[in-house]
Structures are given as C-alpha cells and as structure tokens.
Amino acid sequence: YTVHVSFNDRLAVCSAAGTSCCFGLDGEVRWLRRHIHVPDSIGNSVEDFRTSPPIISGDRTIVSPDGVHEICCFELDSGRVVWRTPTPDVRDIHNELAGRIIVDAAEGLFALNSETGTVAWRFPLQSRFAWTLIDETKLAVLRCESKTTRPQFVWLDGLTGEILGQEAILGI
C-alpha cells in the first residue's frame, strides 16, 4: 500500500490501505474513516496504479485511497461525508480546477463538481501520454488516437471539458 499525506496550515490528511484520517500538526487524531476496500485479486485492474495524495480545498478534503472504488469528500474539521462518487477505474485525482476535480481514469479524463461530486464532463481517451493543468481554467492533454495518427496536444476547458484547441505534433 501507498501512504499519501497532504498538509494545510493546521491539519494533515492521510490516506492509505482503505483508510482516511485527519490529524492536527500536534499529532492528535481528529477523525478516521474506513472505506470499503476491494483486494487486488477481486476488483482492481492492472490499470489501478493511483498516486494521488488527498486534496485539501478550503474546509473540505477529497480522497481516493488505493483499493477503494470511490472518491470521497469529507468536511476537514469533522470528517462528515459531504459526497461519495463511485469510480471503479481511477488512476489519479488532481486539485480543483474551475470548481472541478479532474480525474484520470482508464477510459479517459472526467471532472467532478467539487461541491456535489456529480460528473460535470467526460473526455474519452483511447491513449494518452500525459496531461497537465495549464492554469486555473485549462488543461492540456498529449494524446494519440491510433497507431496510424500523429500525437496531438489538446487544450480543454476545465469547467466544461470542451476542446479549446488541438494541434498535431509533426516530426514524430
């Protein structure tokens, strides 16, 4: 199992082995939540290789522990569940972008509304090499649709998932 820890100015959130917890910087546990953990031999695909630390955003934290097939949002101070979204094939989750949590999953990228956990948009990808956040509203994806097409950069609107631009990479 991988242990991930995120800090803000007064708390730390830890996610590991189907458990999420929050503790003060003095080491005192504030809350602990156990998730339904599905062992690798039962539920995880070969694609499940998450590396996501918990996201701390304002008075909430968003976690997706290894072996757990959901993304959860908790109140940071109390640990009360704000929302849960089933996600069986998550690879990674990323900081808030335009009010969205960007999720990298086996079938592509999608965004969750950070307030409700509902899916705001989906961007299917058969193959991608990398993607990154550009600024507070945009992300860029380096993708290749097939073995016979050139790789291309695609710029997406973080709020809507709409393609803002795309450009084939020549010379590869």
mmCIF file of C-alpha atoms in Angstrom:
data_model
loop_
_atom_site.group_PDB
_atom_site.id
_atom_site.type_symbol
_atom_site.label_atom_id
_atom_site.label_comp_id
_atom_site.label_asym_id
_atom_site.label_seq_id
_atom_site.Cartn_x
_atom_site.Cartn_y
_atom_site.Cartn_z
ATOM 1 C CA TYR A 1 0.000 0.000 0.000
ATOM 2 C CA THR A 2 0.995 3.562 -0.602
ATOM 3 C CA VAL A 3 0.571 6.215 2.077
ATOM 4 C CA HIS A 4 -0.264 9.745 0.945
ATOM 5 C CA VAL A 5 -0.292 12.788 3.212
ATOM 6 C CA SER A 6 -1.367 16.363 2.459
ATOM 7 C CA PHE A 7 -0.980 19.365 4.775
ATOM 8 C CA ASN A 8 -2.510 22.774 5.205
ATOM 9 C CA ASP A 9 -1.515 25.344 7.828
ATOM 10 C CA ARG A 10 -3.067 23.403 10.742
ATOM 11 C CA LEU A 11 -4.053 19.863 9.696
ATOM 12 C CA ALA A 12 -2.780 16.832 7.821
ATOM 13 C CA VAL A 13 -4.904 14.312 5.927
ATOM 14 C CA CYS A 14 -3.593 10.810 5.365
ATOM 15 C CA SER A 15 -4.928 8.153 3.003
ATOM 16 C CA ALA A 16 -3.702 4.538 2.992
ATOM 17 C CA ALA A 17 -4.977 0.963 2.732
ATOM 18 C CA GLY A 18 -8.663 1.869 2.564
ATOM 19 C CA THR A 19 -8.476 4.350 5.448
ATOM 20 C CA SER A 20 -8.528 8.140 5.555
ATOM 21 C CA CYS A 21 -7.722 10.167 8.656
ATOM 22 C CA CYS A 22 -7.109 13.728 9.684
ATOM 23 C CA PHE A 23 -4.836 14.856 12.473
ATOM 24 C CA GLY A 24 -3.578 18.105 13.867
ATOM 25 C CA LEU A 25 0.023 19.104 13.405
ATOM 26 C CA ASP A 26 0.469 18.175 17.077
ATOM 27 C CA GLY A 27 -0.273 14.539 16.084
ATOM 28 C CA GLU A 28 -3.746 14.344 17.660
ATOM 29 C CA VAL A 29 -6.207 12.340 15.541
ATOM 30 C CA ARG A 30 -9.256 14.461 14.621
ATOM 31 C CA TRP A 31 -11.176 11.789 12.706
ATOM 32 C CA LEU A 32 -10.725 8.440 10.965
ATOM 33 C CA ARG A 33 -12.833 6.883 8.196
ATOM 34 C CA ARG A 34 -12.619 3.338 6.898
ATOM 35 C CA HIS A 35 -13.616 2.729 3.292
ATOM 36 C CA ILE A 36 -14.773 -0.495 1.661
ATOM 37 C CA HIS A 37 -11.501 -1.940 0.451
ATOM 38 C CA VAL A 38 -11.528 -4.343 -2.519
ATOM 39 C CA PRO A 39 -8.424 -6.581 -2.663
ATOM 40 C CA ASP A 40 -6.407 -6.591 -5.918
ATOM 41 C CA SER A 41 -7.379 -10.155 -6.770
ATOM 42 C CA ILE A 42 -11.088 -9.213 -6.743
ATOM 43 C CA GLY A 43 -11.570 -5.729 -8.036
ATOM 44 C CA ASN A 44 -8.580 -3.773 -9.216
ATOM 45 C CA SER A 45 -7.499 -3.849 -12.815
ATOM 46 C CA VAL A 46 -3.909 -3.756 -13.948
ATOM 47 C CA GLU A 47 -4.573 -0.070 -14.691
ATOM 48 C CA ASP A 48 -5.139 0.774 -10.993
ATOM 49 C CA PHE A 49 -1.899 2.491 -10.022
ATOM 50 C CA ARG A 50 -3.025 5.572 -8.132
ATOM 51 C CA THR A 51 -0.567 8.102 -6.867
ATOM 52 C CA SER A 52 -2.987 10.741 -5.586
ATOM 53 C CA PRO A 53 -2.466 12.476 -2.289
ATOM 54 C CA PRO A 54 -5.616 13.800 -0.604
ATOM 55 C CA ILE A 55 -6.788 17.170 -1.882
ATOM 56 C CA ILE A 56 -7.329 19.830 0.774
ATOM 57 C CA SER A 57 -9.583 22.588 -0.562
ATOM 58 C CA GLY A 58 -10.959 25.150 1.878
ATOM 59 C CA ASP A 59 -12.887 23.339 4.625
ATOM 60 C CA ARG A 60 -13.003 20.009 2.746
ATOM 61 C CA THR A 61 -10.723 17.159 1.774
ATOM 62 C CA ILE A 62 -11.157 14.841 -1.207
ATOM 63 C CA VAL A 63 -9.622 11.370 -1.162
ATOM 64 C CA SER A 64 -9.414 8.296 -3.378
ATOM 65 C CA PRO A 65 -7.408 5.666 -1.474
ATOM 66 C CA ASP A 66 -5.769 2.700 -3.197
ATOM 67 C CA GLY A 67 -8.134 -0.275 -3.441
ATOM 68 C CA VAL A 68 -11.250 1.835 -2.849
ATOM 69 C CA HIS A 69 -13.614 2.289 -5.769
ATOM 70 C CA GLU A 70 -14.955 5.722 -4.920
ATOM 71 C CA ILE A 71 -13.870 9.303 -4.491
ATOM 72 C CA CYS A 72 -14.972 10.797 -1.170
ATOM 73 C CA CYS A 73 -15.300 14.356 0.056
ATOM 74 C CA PHE A 74 -15.191 14.967 3.815
ATOM 75 C CA GLU A 75 -15.540 18.049 5.980
ATOM 76 C CA LEU A 76 -11.993 18.728 7.051
ATOM 77 C CA ASP A 77 -12.758 19.516 10.706
ATOM 78 C CA SER A 78 -15.327 16.804 11.480
ATOM 79 C CA GLY A 79 -14.809 14.052 8.882
ATOM 80 C CA ARG A 80 -18.520 14.179 7.986
ATOM 81 C CA VAL A 81 -19.188 12.801 4.499
ATOM 82 C CA VAL A 82 -20.140 15.586 2.069
ATOM 83 C CA TRP A 83 -20.400 13.324 -1.009
ATOM 84 C CA ARG A 84 -19.226 9.990 -2.412
ATOM 85 C CA THR A 85 -18.910 9.124 -6.088
ATOM 86 C CA PRO A 86 -18.370 5.525 -7.279
ATOM 87 C CA THR A 87 -15.311 5.351 -9.560
ATOM 88 C CA PRO A 88 -14.106 1.834 -10.336
ATOM 89 C CA ASP A 89 -11.130 2.665 -12.546
ATOM 90 C CA VAL A 90 -9.477 5.810 -11.160
ATOM 91 C CA ARG A 91 -5.782 6.298 -11.849
ATOM 92 C CA ASP A 92 -5.350 9.728 -10.298
ATOM 93 C CA ILE A 93 -7.218 12.780 -8.990
ATOM 94 C CA HIS A 94 -5.990 16.363 -9.175
ATOM 95 C CA ASN A 95 -6.525 19.668 -7.442
ATOM 96 C CA GLU A 96 -9.545 21.754 -8.102
ATOM 97 C CA LEU A 97 -9.693 23.437 -11.499
ATOM 98 C CA ALA A 98 -12.548 25.871 -12.170
ATOM 99 C CA GLY A 99 -14.653 24.202 -9.438
ATOM 100 C CA ARG A 100 -13.919 20.717 -10.789
ATOM 101 C CA ILE A 101 -11.857 17.797 -9.526
ATOM 102 C CA ILE A 102 -10.052 16.358 -12.561
ATOM 103 C CA VAL A 103 -9.991 12.558 -12.576
ATOM 104 C CA ASP A 104 -7.729 10.403 -14.728
ATOM 105 C CA ALA A 105 -9.471 7.050 -15.301
ATOM 106 C CA ALA A 106 -8.840 4.079 -17.587
ATOM 107 C CA GLU A 107 -11.412 5.306 -20.145
ATOM 108 C CA GLY A 108 -10.194 8.922 -20.180
ATOM 109 C CA LEU A 109 -10.489 12.099 -18.161
ATOM 110 C CA PHE A 110 -13.578 13.316 -16.369
ATOM 111 C CA ALA A 111 -14.388 16.114 -13.962
ATOM 112 C CA LEU A 112 -16.437 16.035 -10.783
ATOM 113 C CA ASN A 113 -18.261 19.091 -9.485
ATOM 114 C CA SER A 114 -16.262 19.797 -6.331
ATOM 115 C CA GLU A 115 -19.407 20.840 -4.396
ATOM 116 C CA THR A 116 -21.640 17.855 -5.233
ATOM 117 C CA GLY A 117 -19.422 15.058 -6.585
ATOM 118 C CA THR A 118 -21.549 14.731 -9.731
ATOM 119 C CA VAL A 119 -19.834 14.196 -13.083
ATOM 120 C CA ALA A 120 -19.574 17.562 -14.871
ATOM 121 C CA TRP A 121 -17.943 16.330 -18.081
ATOM 122 C CA ARG A 122 -16.135 13.377 -19.679
ATOM 123 C CA PHE A 123 -13.337 13.349 -22.254
ATOM 124 C CA PRO A 124 -12.810 9.802 -23.591
ATOM 125 C CA LEU A 125 -9.228 8.855 -24.426
ATOM 126 C CA GLN A 126 -8.040 5.652 -26.032
ATOM 127 C CA SER A 127 -4.422 6.553 -25.431
ATOM 128 C CA ARG A 128 -2.693 9.394 -23.670
ATOM 129 C CA PHE A 129 0.923 10.051 -22.912
ATOM 130 C CA ALA A 130 0.474 12.833 -20.390
ATOM 131 C CA TRP A 131 -1.725 15.686 -19.294
ATOM 132 C CA THR A 132 -1.211 18.735 -17.131
ATOM 133 C CA LEU A 133 -3.049 21.713 -15.685
ATOM 134 C CA ILE A 134 -2.136 24.906 -17.541
ATOM 135 C CA ASP A 135 -3.797 27.468 -15.277
ATOM 136 C CA GLU A 136 -6.954 27.879 -13.147
ATOM 137 C CA THR A 137 -9.278 27.096 -16.076
ATOM 138 C CA LYS A 138 -7.449 24.973 -18.680
ATOM 139 C CA LEU A 139 -5.652 21.670 -19.080
ATOM 140 C CA ALA A 140 -3.576 20.175 -21.878
ATOM 141 C CA VAL A 141 -3.582 16.536 -22.967
ATOM 142 C CA LEU A 142 -0.983 14.824 -25.146
ATOM 143 C CA ARG A 143 -2.887 12.031 -26.890
ATOM 144 C CA CYS A 144 -2.623 9.624 -29.792
ATOM 145 C CA GLU A 145 -5.914 8.260 -31.139
ATOM 146 C CA SER A 146 -4.417 5.309 -33.008
ATOM 147 C CA LYS A 147 -1.120 3.804 -34.096
ATOM 148 C CA THR A 148 -1.514 5.428 -37.516
ATOM 149 C CA THR A 149 -2.215 9.003 -36.387
ATOM 150 C CA ARG A 150 0.253 11.592 -35.137
ATOM 151 C CA PRO A 151 0.259 12.509 -31.459
ATOM 152 C CA GLN A 152 -1.509 15.760 -30.736
ATOM 153 C CA PHE A 153 -1.897 18.312 -27.995
ATOM 154 C CA VAL A 154 -5.472 19.073 -26.998
ATOM 155 C CA TRP A 155 -6.397 22.026 -24.786
ATOM 156 C CA LEU A 156 -9.572 21.593 -22.700
ATOM 157 C CA ASP A 157 -11.776 23.987 -20.771
ATOM 158 C CA GLY A 158 -11.674 22.775 -17.156
ATOM 159 C CA LEU A 159 -15.251 23.886 -16.454
ATOM 160 C CA THR A 160 -16.968 22.298 -19.471
ATOM 161 C CA GLY A 161 -14.495 19.777 -20.915
ATOM 162 C CA GLU A 162 -14.872 21.405 -24.332
ATOM 163 C CA ILE A 163 -11.911 21.345 -26.713
ATOM 164 C CA LEU A 164 -10.388 24.820 -26.911
ATOM 165 C CA GLY A 165 -7.775 23.862 -29.477
ATOM 166 C CA GLN A 166 -5.744 20.965 -30.819
ATOM 167 C CA GLU A 167 -2.547 20.630 -32.783
ATOM 168 C CA ALA A 168 -0.807 17.611 -34.316
ATOM 169 C CA ILE A 169 2.836 17.175 -33.380
ATOM 170 C CA LEU A 170 4.812 16.992 -36.585
ATOM 171 C CA GLY A 171 8.157 15.288 -36.974
ATOM 172 C CA ILE A 172 7.450 12.330 -34.701
#
